[in-house]
Short mmCIF file of C-alpha atoms in Angstrom, two decimals:
data_model
loop_
_atom_site.label_atom_id
_atom_site.label_comp_id
_atom_site.label_asym_id
_atom_site.label_seq_id
_atom_site.Cartn_x
_atom_site.Cartn_y
_atom_site.Cartn_z
CA UNK O 1 -14.15 21.40 17.97
CA UNK O 2 -12.55 22.88 14.85
CA UNK O 3 -15.03 23.16 12.03
CA UNK O 4 -15.28 24.71 8.60
CA UNK O 5 -18.65 25.09 7.02
CA UNK O 6 -19.14 26.19 3.34
CA UNK O 7 -22.12 27.38 1.48
CA UNK O 8 -23.72 26.66 -0.82
CA UNK O 9 -23.08 22.99 -1.21
CA UNK O 10 -23.54 23.31 -5.03
CA UNK O 11 -24.15 26.10 -7.43
CA UNK O 12 -25.05 26.35 -11.20
CA UNK O 13 -24.35 29.61 -12.98
CA UNK O 14 -24.11 30.75 -16.58
CA UNK O 15 -20.86 31.42 -18.23
CA UNK O 16 -19.89 35.08 -17.80
CA UNK O 17 -21.77 35.56 -14.52
CA UNK O 18 -20.22 36.34 -11.14
CA UNK O 19 -20.65 34.19 -8.00
CA UNK O 20 -19.59 34.21 -4.32
CA UNK O 21 -18.79 31.20 -2.18
CA UNK O 22 -18.95 31.39 1.57
CA UNK O 23 -16.83 29.79 4.30
CA UNK O 24 -17.41 30.02 8.11
CA UNK O 25 -14.97 28.53 10.52
CA UNK O 26 -14.51 27.91 14.29
CA UNK O 27 -10.84 27.08 14.18
CA UNK O 28 -9.03 28.72 16.98
CA UNK O 29 -6.30 29.96 17.31
CA UNK O 30 -6.28 30.93 13.66
CA UNK O 31 -3.18 30.91 11.46
CA UNK O 32 -4.27 31.15 7.88
CA UNK O 33 -7.09 30.23 5.45
CA UNK O 34 -6.65 28.90 1.88
CA UNK O 35 -9.06 28.44 -0.92
CA UNK O 36 -8.45 25.43 -3.05
CA UNK O 37 -9.82 24.51 -6.45
CA UNK O 38 -10.41 20.86 -7.10
CA UNK O 39 -11.17 19.54 -10.55
CA UNK O 40 -12.98 16.30 -10.78
CA UNK O 41 -10.68 13.39 -10.10
CA UNK O 42 -7.75 15.57 -9.27
CA UNK O 43 -6.00 16.83 -6.17
CA UNK O 44 -6.74 20.34 -4.84
CA UNK O 45 -4.79 23.34 -6.09
CA UNK O 46 -4.26 26.42 -3.95
CA UNK O 47 -5.85 29.64 -5.26
CA UNK O 48 -5.15 32.07 -2.40
CA UNK O 49 -3.84 32.23 1.17
CA UNK O 50 -5.26 34.65 3.75
CA UNK O 51 -3.48 35.53 7.03
CA UNK O 52 -5.04 37.14 10.08
CA UNK O 53 -4.18 40.69 8.96
CA UNK O 54 -5.44 40.46 5.41
CA UNK O 55 -8.96 41.39 4.35
CA UNK O 56 -8.77 40.94 0.60
CA UNK O 57 -6.58 39.12 -1.85
CA UNK O 58 -7.01 38.65 -5.50
CA UNK O 59 -5.65 36.01 -7.93
CA UNK O 60 -6.85 36.86 -11.44
CA UNK O 61 -10.63 36.54 -11.58
CA UNK O 62 -10.71 35.08 -8.00
CA UNK O 63 -10.97 37.46 -5.03
CA UNK O 64 -10.96 36.15 -1.49
CA UNK O 65 -12.01 38.16 1.59
CA UNK O 66 -11.49 37.39 5.26
CA UNK O 67 -13.19 38.76 8.33
CA UNK O 68 -11.24 37.43 11.25
CA UNK O 69 -13.67 38.91 13.80
CA UNK O 70 -16.69 37.06 12.50
CA UNK O 71 -14.59 34.09 11.19
CA UNK O 72 -15.95 34.33 7.72
CA UNK O 73 -14.30 34.19 4.37
CA UNK O 74 -15.71 34.45 0.84
CA UNK O 75 -14.40 33.62 -2.62
CA UNK O 76 -15.75 35.77 -5.44
CA UNK O 77 -15.37 34.63 -8.98
CA UNK O 78 -15.80 37.26 -11.68
CA UNK O 79 -16.79 36.61 -15.33
CA UNK O 80 -17.03 32.89 -14.80
CA UNK O 81 -15.67 30.48 -17.53
CA UNK O 82 -16.61 26.95 -18.22
CA UNK O 83 -13.14 25.88 -16.77
CA UNK O 84 -14.24 27.25 -13.38
CA UNK O 85 -16.41 24.19 -13.02
CA UNK O 86 -14.95 22.48 -10.01
CA UNK O 87 -15.17 22.00 -6.27
CA UNK O 88 -13.86 24.90 -4.18
CA UNK O 89 -12.59 23.97 -0.80
CA UNK O 90 -11.97 26.35 2.12
CA UNK O 91 -9.15 25.10 4.39
CA UNK O 92 -8.17 26.60 7.73
CA UNK O 93 -4.91 26.11 9.54
CA UNK O 94 -4.83 26.62 13.27
CA UNK O 95 -1.74 27.73 15.27
CA UNK O 96 -1.74 24.58 17.26
CA UNK O 97 0.26 21.92 15.36
CA UNK O 98 0.42 21.51 11.70
CA UNK O 99 -3.17 20.24 11.05
CA UNK O 100 -5.68 21.60 8.56
CA UNK O 101 -9.38 21.68 8.86
CA UNK O 102 -11.10 21.25 5.51
CA UNK O 103 -14.67 22.45 4.58
CA UNK O 104 -16.92 20.17 2.57
CA UNK O 105 -16.49 22.20 -0.48
CA UNK O 106 -18.85 23.98 -2.85
CA UNK O 107 -19.36 22.25 -6.26
CA UNK O 108 -19.70 24.91 -8.93
CA UNK O 109 -20.89 24.19 -12.37
CA UNK O 110 -20.63 26.87 -15.05
CA UNK O 111 -23.02 26.26 -18.02
CA UNK O 112 -22.65 27.84 -21.46
CA UNK A 1 10.95 20.28 -10.08
CA UNK A 2 8.63 17.29 -9.95
CA UNK A 3 5.19 17.40 -8.40
CA UNK A 4 3.48 15.06 -5.99
CA UNK A 5 2.83 11.62 -7.59
CA UNK A 6 0.61 8.86 -6.34
CA UNK A 7 0.16 5.20 -7.33
CA UNK A 8 -1.85 3.35 -8.32
CA UNK A 9 -4.45 5.70 -9.87
CA UNK A 10 -7.32 3.34 -9.36
CA UNK A 11 -7.65 0.26 -7.26
CA UNK A 12 -10.50 -2.25 -6.56
CA UNK A 13 -10.33 -4.51 -3.52
CA UNK A 14 -12.81 -6.67 -1.59
CA UNK A 15 -13.86 -6.34 1.96
CA UNK A 16 -11.38 -7.68 4.50
CA UNK A 17 -8.34 -7.29 2.11
CA UNK A 18 -5.37 -5.10 2.78
CA UNK A 19 -4.15 -2.31 0.49
CA UNK A 20 -0.96 -0.15 0.19
CA UNK A 21 -1.01 3.24 -1.49
CA UNK A 22 2.17 5.11 -2.45
CA UNK A 23 3.16 8.78 -2.66
CA UNK A 24 6.27 10.51 -3.88
CA UNK A 25 6.61 14.01 -2.43
CA UNK A 26 7.57 17.04 -4.33
CA UNK A 27 11.30 17.78 -4.58
CA UNK A 28 12.57 19.55 -1.51
CA UNK A 29 9.54 18.61 0.75
CA UNK A 30 10.07 16.63 3.87
CA UNK A 31 6.47 16.35 5.25
CA UNK A 32 3.71 14.14 3.90
CA UNK A 33 0.04 14.18 4.87
CA UNK A 34 -2.63 11.70 3.85
CA UNK A 35 -6.27 12.48 3.40
CA UNK A 36 -9.49 10.42 2.66
CA UNK A 37 -12.02 12.20 0.48
CA UNK A 38 -15.39 10.48 0.18
CA UNK A 39 -17.46 11.41 -2.91
CA UNK A 40 -18.93 14.90 -2.64
CA UNK A 41 -17.09 15.61 0.64
CA UNK A 42 -14.03 17.60 1.70
CA UNK A 43 -10.84 15.74 2.43
CA UNK A 44 -10.53 14.20 5.92
CA UNK A 45 -7.05 14.25 7.60
CA UNK A 46 -5.73 10.77 8.27
CA UNK A 47 -2.13 11.40 9.46
CA UNK A 48 1.03 13.28 8.78
CA UNK A 49 4.66 12.22 8.57
CA UNK A 50 7.78 14.32 9.15
CA UNK A 51 11.28 12.86 9.04
CA UNK A 52 9.96 9.32 9.01
CA UNK A 53 7.78 9.73 12.10
CA UNK A 54 4.12 10.20 12.46
CA UNK A 55 3.51 13.69 13.96
CA UNK A 56 -0.21 14.06 13.82
CA UNK A 57 -3.30 11.80 13.36
CA UNK A 58 -6.94 12.47 12.58
CA UNK A 59 -9.87 10.38 13.76
CA UNK A 60 -9.10 7.15 11.93
CA UNK A 61 -8.67 3.59 13.44
CA UNK A 62 -5.33 1.87 13.87
CA UNK A 63 -5.97 -0.27 10.79
CA UNK A 64 -4.85 2.87 8.87
CA UNK A 65 -1.10 2.97 9.11
CA UNK A 66 1.67 4.65 7.30
CA UNK A 67 5.39 4.91 6.68
CA UNK A 68 7.77 7.60 5.47
CA UNK A 69 11.03 6.66 3.88
CA UNK A 70 14.38 8.43 4.00
CA UNK A 71 13.74 9.97 0.54
CA UNK A 72 10.43 11.40 2.10
CA UNK A 73 8.19 9.18 0.00
CA UNK A 74 5.36 7.60 1.85
CA UNK A 75 2.93 4.70 2.08
CA UNK A 76 -0.53 4.46 3.40
CA UNK A 77 -1.60 0.92 4.47
CA UNK A 78 -5.22 0.00 5.29
CA UNK A 79 -5.99 -3.40 6.76
CA UNK A 80 -9.27 -5.26 6.95
CA UNK A 81 -10.91 -3.02 4.33
CA UNK A 82 -14.52 -2.05 4.86
CA UNK A 83 -16.99 -0.80 2.28
CA UNK A 84 -16.83 2.69 3.74
CA UNK A 85 -13.16 2.86 2.97
CA UNK A 86 -14.11 3.46 -0.67
CA UNK A 87 -12.83 6.98 -1.37
CA UNK A 88 -10.19 9.11 -3.03
CA UNK A 89 -7.00 9.03 -1.05
CA UNK A 90 -4.98 12.16 -1.46
CA UNK A 91 -1.36 12.71 -0.44
CA UNK A 92 0.06 16.11 0.09
CA UNK A 93 3.61 17.15 0.65
CA UNK A 94 5.06 20.33 2.25
CA UNK A 95 8.25 21.80 3.73
CA UNK A 96 7.79 22.03 7.44
CA UNK A 97 10.21 24.89 7.83
CA UNK A 98 8.00 27.47 6.26
CA UNK A 99 5.46 29.28 8.48
CA UNK A 100 2.71 29.36 5.81
CA UNK A 101 3.74 26.05 4.22
CA UNK A 102 1.48 25.25 1.44
CA UNK A 103 0.53 21.63 0.96
CA UNK A 104 0.83 20.42 -2.64
CA UNK A 105 -1.59 17.62 -3.51
CA UNK A 106 -1.10 14.58 -5.66
CA UNK A 107 -3.83 13.47 -8.04
CA UNK A 108 -5.12 10.86 -5.64
CA UNK A 109 -5.71 7.12 -5.73
CA UNK A 110 -9.38 6.08 -6.17
CA UNK A 111 -10.04 2.97 -3.98
CA UNK A 112 -13.24 0.99 -4.48
CA UNK A 113 -13.99 -1.70 -1.89
CA UNK A 114 -16.54 -4.27 -3.04
#
Protein backbone atom coordinates (compact mmCIF):
# COMPACT_ATOMS: atom_id res chain seq x y z
CA UNK A 1 0.00 0.00 0.00
CA UNK A 2 1.31 3.44 -0.94
CA UNK A 3 1.89 5.56 2.15
CA UNK A 4 3.54 8.86 3.04
CA UNK A 5 4.43 9.51 6.66
CA UNK A 6 5.52 12.90 7.93
CA UNK A 7 7.18 13.93 11.16
CA UNK A 8 6.84 15.72 13.41
CA UNK A 9 3.07 16.22 13.36
CA UNK A 10 3.52 19.70 14.76
CA UNK A 11 6.39 21.99 15.56
CA UNK A 12 6.82 25.33 17.32
CA UNK A 13 9.97 27.38 16.71
CA UNK A 14 11.10 30.93 17.36
CA UNK A 15 11.36 33.42 14.55
CA UNK A 16 14.81 33.34 12.95
CA UNK A 17 15.51 29.71 13.86
CA UNK A 18 15.95 26.86 11.37
CA UNK A 19 13.92 23.65 11.25
CA UNK A 20 13.76 20.40 9.31
CA UNK A 21 10.63 18.47 8.42
CA UNK A 22 10.76 14.78 7.49
CA UNK A 23 8.88 12.67 4.97
CA UNK A 24 9.12 8.88 4.52
CA UNK A 25 7.27 7.14 1.72
CA UNK A 26 6.55 3.66 0.42
CA UNK A 27 5.16 4.70 -2.98
CA UNK A 28 6.52 2.47 -5.70
CA UNK A 29 7.39 2.88 -8.49
CA UNK A 30 8.36 6.46 -7.71
CA UNK A 31 7.92 9.38 -10.09
CA UNK A 32 8.37 12.58 -8.11
CA UNK A 33 7.91 14.17 -4.72
CA UNK A 34 6.58 17.62 -3.97
CA UNK A 35 6.51 19.70 -0.85
CA UNK A 36 3.46 21.93 -0.49
CA UNK A 37 2.78 24.78 1.90
CA UNK A 38 -0.81 25.15 3.04
CA UNK A 39 -1.87 28.25 4.90
CA UNK A 40 -4.88 27.87 7.18
CA UNK A 41 -8.10 27.77 5.18
CA UNK A 42 -6.30 27.87 1.84
CA UNK A 43 -5.34 25.34 -0.80
CA UNK A 44 -1.80 23.89 -0.88
CA UNK A 45 0.86 25.69 -2.92
CA UNK A 46 3.86 23.84 -4.36
CA UNK A 47 7.29 24.75 -2.95
CA UNK A 48 9.58 22.24 -4.67
CA UNK A 49 9.50 19.15 -6.86
CA UNK A 50 12.09 16.39 -6.61
CA UNK A 51 12.61 13.68 -9.22
CA UNK A 52 14.44 10.39 -8.80
CA UNK A 53 17.81 11.76 -9.85
CA UNK A 54 17.75 14.88 -7.70
CA UNK A 55 19.25 15.01 -4.22
CA UNK A 56 18.79 18.65 -3.27
CA UNK A 57 16.70 21.55 -4.50
CA UNK A 58 16.33 25.02 -3.05
CA UNK A 59 13.61 27.63 -3.31
CA UNK A 60 14.66 30.68 -1.37
CA UNK A 61 14.83 29.78 2.30
CA UNK A 62 13.39 26.32 1.60
CA UNK A 63 15.73 23.43 0.76
CA UNK A 64 14.39 19.97 -0.01
CA UNK A 65 16.46 16.80 -0.05
CA UNK A 66 15.64 13.38 -1.44
CA UNK A 67 17.19 9.99 -0.79
CA UNK A 68 15.47 7.65 -3.24
CA UNK A 69 17.30 4.62 -1.81
CA UNK A 70 15.92 5.04 1.69
CA UNK A 71 12.72 6.69 0.40
CA UNK A 72 13.13 9.72 2.59
CA UNK A 73 12.83 13.44 1.96
CA UNK A 74 13.33 16.46 4.15
CA UNK A 75 12.38 20.12 3.95
CA UNK A 76 14.75 22.52 5.68
CA UNK A 77 13.57 26.04 6.45
CA UNK A 78 16.28 28.59 7.14
CA UNK A 79 15.87 31.78 9.18
CA UNK A 80 12.17 31.17 9.78
CA UNK A 81 9.66 34.01 9.50
CA UNK A 82 6.23 34.42 11.05
CA UNK A 83 4.72 33.90 7.58
CA UNK A 84 6.21 30.39 7.50
CA UNK A 85 3.50 29.33 9.97
CA UNK A 86 1.49 26.82 7.96
CA UNK A 87 1.08 23.12 7.27
CA UNK A 88 3.74 21.53 5.10
CA UNK A 89 2.58 18.55 3.11
CA UNK A 90 4.75 15.96 1.36
CA UNK A 91 3.11 14.51 -1.75
CA UNK A 92 4.45 11.59 -3.76
CA UNK A 93 3.46 10.66 -7.28
CA UNK A 94 3.93 7.09 -8.44
CA UNK A 95 4.57 6.06 -12.03
CA UNK A 96 1.39 4.00 -12.11
CA UNK A 97 -1.49 6.22 -13.12
CA UNK A 98 -1.87 9.84 -12.26
CA UNK A 99 -2.58 9.54 -8.53
CA UNK A 100 -0.90 11.29 -5.69
CA UNK A 101 -0.32 10.05 -2.15
CA UNK A 102 -0.42 12.80 0.46
CA UNK A 103 1.26 12.84 3.83
CA UNK A 104 -0.64 14.04 6.87
CA UNK A 105 1.40 17.22 7.01
CA UNK A 106 3.51 18.95 9.63
CA UNK A 107 1.93 21.98 11.26
CA UNK A 108 4.61 24.59 11.84
CA UNK A 109 4.10 27.57 14.11
CA UNK A 110 6.72 30.32 14.15
CA UNK A 111 6.53 32.52 17.22
CA UNK A 112 8.08 35.98 17.64
CA UNK B 1 -4.33 33.62 -16.42
CA UNK B 2 -6.97 32.85 -13.81
CA UNK B 3 -6.33 30.39 -11.00
CA UNK B 4 -8.52 27.61 -9.67
CA UNK B 5 -11.72 28.87 -8.09
CA UNK B 6 -14.24 27.01 -5.96
CA UNK B 7 -17.75 27.77 -4.77
CA UNK B 8 -19.22 28.13 -2.31
CA UNK B 9 -16.57 29.06 0.23
CA UNK B 10 -18.50 27.67 3.16
CA UNK B 11 -21.57 25.47 3.40
CA UNK B 12 -23.64 24.05 6.23
CA UNK B 13 -25.90 21.04 5.64
CA UNK B 14 -27.74 18.55 7.80
CA UNK B 15 -27.28 14.81 7.82
CA UNK B 16 -29.04 13.05 4.94
CA UNK B 17 -29.03 16.07 2.64
CA UNK B 18 -27.27 16.32 -0.70
CA UNK B 19 -24.62 18.88 -1.69
CA UNK B 20 -22.98 20.08 -4.90
CA UNK B 21 -19.59 21.77 -4.88
CA UNK B 22 -18.18 23.56 -7.92
CA UNK B 23 -14.71 24.10 -9.31
CA UNK B 24 -13.38 26.14 -12.22
CA UNK B 25 -10.02 24.90 -13.43
CA UNK B 26 -7.05 27.06 -14.27
CA UNK B 27 -6.89 28.32 -17.84
CA UNK B 28 -5.30 25.71 -20.13
CA UNK B 29 -5.85 22.80 -17.73
CA UNK B 30 -7.93 19.78 -18.74
CA UNK B 31 -7.74 17.60 -15.63
CA UNK B 32 -9.52 18.13 -12.33
CA UNK B 33 -8.97 16.22 -9.10
CA UNK B 34 -11.03 16.40 -5.92
CA UNK B 35 -9.75 15.88 -2.41
CA UNK B 36 -11.29 15.69 1.06
CA UNK B 37 -9.24 17.16 3.87
CA UNK B 38 -10.36 16.56 7.44
CA UNK B 39 -9.18 19.01 10.08
CA UNK B 40 -5.51 18.45 10.87
CA UNK B 41 -5.10 15.78 8.20
CA UNK B 42 -3.60 15.65 4.74
CA UNK B 43 -5.91 15.66 1.70
CA UNK B 44 -7.44 12.32 0.67
CA UNK B 45 -7.94 11.69 -3.04
CA UNK B 46 -11.61 11.31 -4.03
CA UNK B 47 -11.46 11.10 -7.84
CA UNK B 48 -10.06 12.69 -10.97
CA UNK B 49 -11.69 13.76 -14.22
CA UNK B 50 -9.99 14.04 -17.59
CA UNK B 51 -11.87 15.04 -20.73
CA UNK B 52 -15.21 14.69 -18.96
CA UNK B 53 -14.58 11.14 -17.77
CA UNK B 54 -13.58 9.77 -14.40
CA UNK B 55 -10.08 8.29 -14.76
CA UNK B 56 -9.19 7.45 -11.18
CA UNK B 57 -10.93 7.07 -7.85
CA UNK B 58 -9.85 6.85 -4.25
CA UNK B 59 -11.47 4.90 -1.44
CA UNK B 60 -14.76 6.80 -1.32
CA UNK B 61 -18.30 5.33 -1.55
CA UNK B 62 -20.54 5.78 -4.61
CA UNK B 63 -22.52 8.55 -2.91
CA UNK B 64 -19.53 10.72 -3.87
CA UNK B 65 -19.93 11.44 -7.56
CA UNK B 66 -18.71 14.04 -9.98
CA UNK B 67 -18.95 15.64 -13.37
CA UNK B 68 -16.60 17.46 -15.68
CA UNK B 69 -17.97 19.83 -18.30
CA UNK B 70 -16.67 20.65 -21.79
CA UNK B 71 -15.01 23.81 -20.41
CA UNK B 72 -13.19 21.52 -17.90
CA UNK B 73 -15.01 22.93 -14.87
CA UNK B 74 -16.21 20.28 -12.47
CA UNK B 75 -18.75 19.43 -9.80
CA UNK B 76 -18.53 17.18 -6.77
CA UNK B 77 -21.83 15.78 -5.55
CA UNK B 78 -22.30 14.08 -2.22
CA UNK B 79 -25.58 12.33 -1.41
CA UNK B 80 -26.94 11.22 1.96
CA UNK B 81 -24.51 13.40 3.89
CA UNK B 82 -22.98 11.98 7.05
CA UNK B 83 -21.40 13.83 9.96
CA UNK B 84 -17.96 12.52 8.92
CA UNK B 85 -18.31 14.28 5.58
CA UNK B 86 -17.52 17.54 7.36
CA UNK B 87 -14.22 18.64 5.85
CA UNK B 88 -12.44 21.03 3.51
CA UNK B 89 -13.01 19.91 -0.09
CA UNK B 90 -10.17 20.85 -2.39
CA UNK B 91 -10.21 20.92 -6.15
CA UNK B 92 -6.96 20.84 -8.12
CA UNK B 93 -6.45 21.29 -11.84
CA UNK B 94 -3.56 20.23 -14.04
CA UNK B 95 -2.62 19.66 -17.65
CA UNK B 96 -2.33 15.95 -18.22
CA UNK B 97 0.11 16.23 -21.10
CA UNK B 98 3.06 17.23 -18.91
CA UNK B 99 5.18 14.52 -17.30
CA UNK B 100 5.64 16.35 -14.01
CA UNK B 101 2.27 18.01 -14.15
CA UNK B 102 1.78 20.14 -11.08
CA UNK B 103 -1.67 20.29 -9.59
CA UNK B 104 -2.83 23.79 -8.76
CA UNK B 105 -5.23 23.87 -5.86
CA UNK B 106 -8.24 26.05 -5.27
CA UNK B 107 -8.98 27.62 -1.89
CA UNK B 108 -11.41 24.87 -0.97
CA UNK B 109 -15.02 24.64 0.20
CA UNK B 110 -15.53 24.16 3.92
CA UNK B 111 -18.49 21.78 4.40
CA UNK B 112 -20.06 21.35 7.81
CA UNK B 113 -22.63 18.60 8.31
CA UNK B 114 -24.83 18.95 11.41
